[in-house]
Amino acid sequence: MLTLKFGGTSMGSAKRILDSVEIMIGRAKSDRISVIVSAVAGVSNSLQAAIDGCITGGNATTYVESIRKTHVEICGQIEAELKGFDAKEVLKKIEINFTELEKLLAGVASFGECPKSIHCRIMGMGELCCVPIVNAVLQAKGQDVIVLDSRRFIFTTGNQAEGDVDYGRTAIAFESYKDGGKNGSNRIVLLPGFVCSWSEHYDDEPKMGLLGRNGSDFSAAVVASSLNSTRCEFWTDVDGIYTADPRVVSDAILVDDMTYEEAMELSFFGSKVLHPKTLAPLAAKNIEAWSLNSHNPEARGTRIGRGPFESEKNVGPVRGISCLKNTALISVSGSGMKGRTGFASRIFQAVSRAGISMLLITQSSSEYTISFCVKQAEAQAVEDVLSQEFDLEIREGVINKIKVQEHTAIVSIVGDGMKQNCGVAGKFLDSLSARGINLLAIAQGSSERSISVVISGEFGDIAVKAAHLFFFNTAQPIEVFAFGAGTIGGALIDQIRDQHDKLLAQNIDIKVYCIATIDGMILDGNGLDLSNWREDAKKATEEASVDEILEFVRDTKPLNPVFVDCTASYDLPNRYLDIFKAGMSIATPNKRANSMSMDFYHELRRVANENHCRFLYETNVGAGLPIIDTLQNLFNSGDKLTGFNGIMSGSLSYIFGKLDEGKKFSEAVLEAKELRYTEPDPRDDLKGTDVARKALIIARESGMDIELDSIKMNSIFPEGFSIEGTTEEFLKRLPEVDSYFEEKMAKLKKENKVLRMGASIKDGKVSVGMLEVGPEDPLYGVRGGENAFVFQTERYTPIPLTVRGYGAGAGVTAAGVFGDIMRTVSFNPMK
Ligand code: ADP
Ligand code: ASP
Ligand code: MG
């Protein structure tokens, strides 16, 4: 005997049902089979929504109508495909359920509440409606089917909506079908999942009960156990059990084999793939379980069994990572608990009297606190019973008020190989701290098969992604959100596109999720296809919006989102704090943020650190030249800046270089302007304000607290020369200064010196202006648009540390930003 369970995902449409039936028939050729089916996909959720809606006065008929429509459509489609399937006939059978459903929902609406018995009867309708459809399809295909009503075979007690199975009674009910027995011989035994018979006490009149949400898995296990099946197959919509929920971790790895205990632990801690109670009855009888894909029946699937398995030899200690959401962490603490016996048992008894089970328990080593998790929905009840239980102690102050942290998530790593394998817990916690996730509690299962952490619920998915990355060494994602795609931004996006495959081979998966330009914004949660991004961005219909990006990041929680500001915007840096708060790192060539007030400068770093984000701006000075990173390395290791000289503008480097050759100053400026080395108005360069910003950033980087307006600006122009008026007027007047520069150059030539324009830092003061330098000075030969940075430090003395090279240009600047983006990956595994 084989037992096959088809979940809602295999019952989602006419085609899915027909495909699933083919699988049943295939199996029935060589084995006797029992089949458990769930409700049609989405129907159980619709039923829950109907209950919730009717409690608050919704209209029962509307809900029933929509659920009826789902079934009518499916039956119609099957009839069109399958001869011998009479939709009308099937719908007539199901209609009884809809009539009852409408009555029940109307009752819920008029009373404004839904008692448990009614809840069970309503929720079970999905399965009761699905069975007649599957039965009719099997019959139409000439199969011999016997339908058993699980409400007369599976007996439960305890919680009516999430019953505990009475295996003895259930086995007796199934007796005559056991081993494909006399009543079941050669017939396909078909049963609805999820529903069962429930009574509080053995002798009570039984009522309809449920096995809990997702309970059809459990139904199948109970049936497999009761019928002595040799194998139980769970048919769903994924190829088997993955190392994490593939909906959360897109590159989760399919697991070939898993032990019962591993699968049990994973499902207990939230892996939705199997109902938590499913594996115990199968393990008890050594019934092999398989997780299979009805959408891809050729796939091998995952085997769950006793183990050890051959396939386990080459895998790490962790087999899976799960996340149980909607939990709450309750803490009981107080000086009165220390060293006293009996407190723990009072806590546990009180909670168990309330019929609530604990999901995880931890005790601090000081015995000062006991914490445990329960389902969020039960948190209030737990708080109430404990407050009552310890009322006296709380009033006397020996026990603190019961603490409830709501909406927590339990993230667990599971694997038999964790036993005697040290370092696993450390790695797990490292992965979480790399993402700045705060741990509320930690627990290790005594079997050493699982380690769980309790964290704030909103970080559940991100924690799973982070841990998965560490344990399975899958490609590290970088999700780029490009704001501004002009010359630098555009070059950057092209570089990312061209490097993607190479980086992936090194285990880094860099993708551009968003491109925002003045034309609008394109955003794709799986990463944009960059092959024609310029055209795509032009066609954008949505306006570029930082808020929209932040909302997207908050909703989808990418693991390593990087906001790239490639604009020259004055305002955008005002949003940087919000961007960090949303958990995004920032990489930018935009100097604005770092040249605003010193307070803002500190605030940026504080908020970035607080949110475990990186703020990266290597290209703020010297474009792609390694300046900022070099300085940070120097100063982090204890060096100190004693002096600095630099030529930090390509246009000024070009203009002053030309003076060496005997060019007139005005001609040099015009030439630079024609070559587009200068801004459209060359005064923007000549005044030195841009140089001042860069000098400010270098000064701040070397630890100086300094504002932009305290930088001394020495004009390069002679006194009395006006730089007012339009660009044309200015340029026309410019030859007036030629003789001034000629005289200067003549004098310097005698001293064997040249004239340069740049910035200096000396004795805690920053100045911008002309420098007269001799051949021994590293700036002497710097011309033609080249930049040079000369750092005198305590260690680099007397010969300074000099960095020189092109300090402008889209290609090198974009490469610098790219380098910054790459710094956001937490580790860089070699391949
Ligand atoms: P069914 O309706 O067949 O019972 P479910 O939706 O209940 O299907 O469960 C299947 C889903 O479980 C998959 O689509 C997958 O997204 C999710 N899932 C969660 N964790 C895992 C995991 N570790 N491996 C595979 N699937 C998982
Ligand atoms: N239909 C029920 C649910 O959605 C049971 C199941 O599908 O396993 O919870
Ligand atoms: Mg399920």
PDB file of N, CA, C and O and ligand atoms in Angstrom, residues 5 214 217 272, ligand 3:
ATOM      1  N   LYS A   5      -0.509  12.017  -0.943  1.00  0.00           N
ATOM      2  CA  LYS A   5      -1.242  13.215  -0.523  1.00  0.00           C
ATOM      3  C   LYS A   5      -1.039  14.321  -1.556  1.00  0.00           C
ATOM      4  O   LYS A   5       0.102  14.617  -1.925  1.00  0.00           O
ATOM      5  N   ASN A 214      -2.831  23.387   7.235  1.00  0.00           N
ATOM      6  CA  ASN A 214      -1.834  22.554   6.563  1.00  0.00           C
ATOM      7  C   ASN A 214      -1.971  21.084   6.966  1.00  0.00           C
ATOM      8  O   ASN A 214      -1.076  20.274   6.724  1.00  0.00           O
ATOM      9  N   ASP A 217      -1.381  17.088   5.383  1.00  0.00           N
ATOM     10  CA  ASP A 217      -0.133  16.309   5.462  1.00  0.00           C
ATOM     11  C   ASP A 217      -0.245  15.300   6.605  1.00  0.00           C
ATOM     12  O   ASP A 217       0.096  14.122   6.465  1.00  0.00           O
ATOM     13  N   LYS A 272       7.060  25.390   6.009  1.00  0.00           N
ATOM     14  CA  LYS A 272       5.669  25.121   5.649  1.00  0.00           C
ATOM     15  C   LYS A 272       5.519  23.846   4.829  1.00  0.00           C
ATOM     16  O   LYS A 272       4.409  23.358   4.609  1.00  0.00           O
TER      17      LYS A 272
HETATM   18 MG    MG B   3       0.603  22.231   2.902  1.00  0.00          MG
END
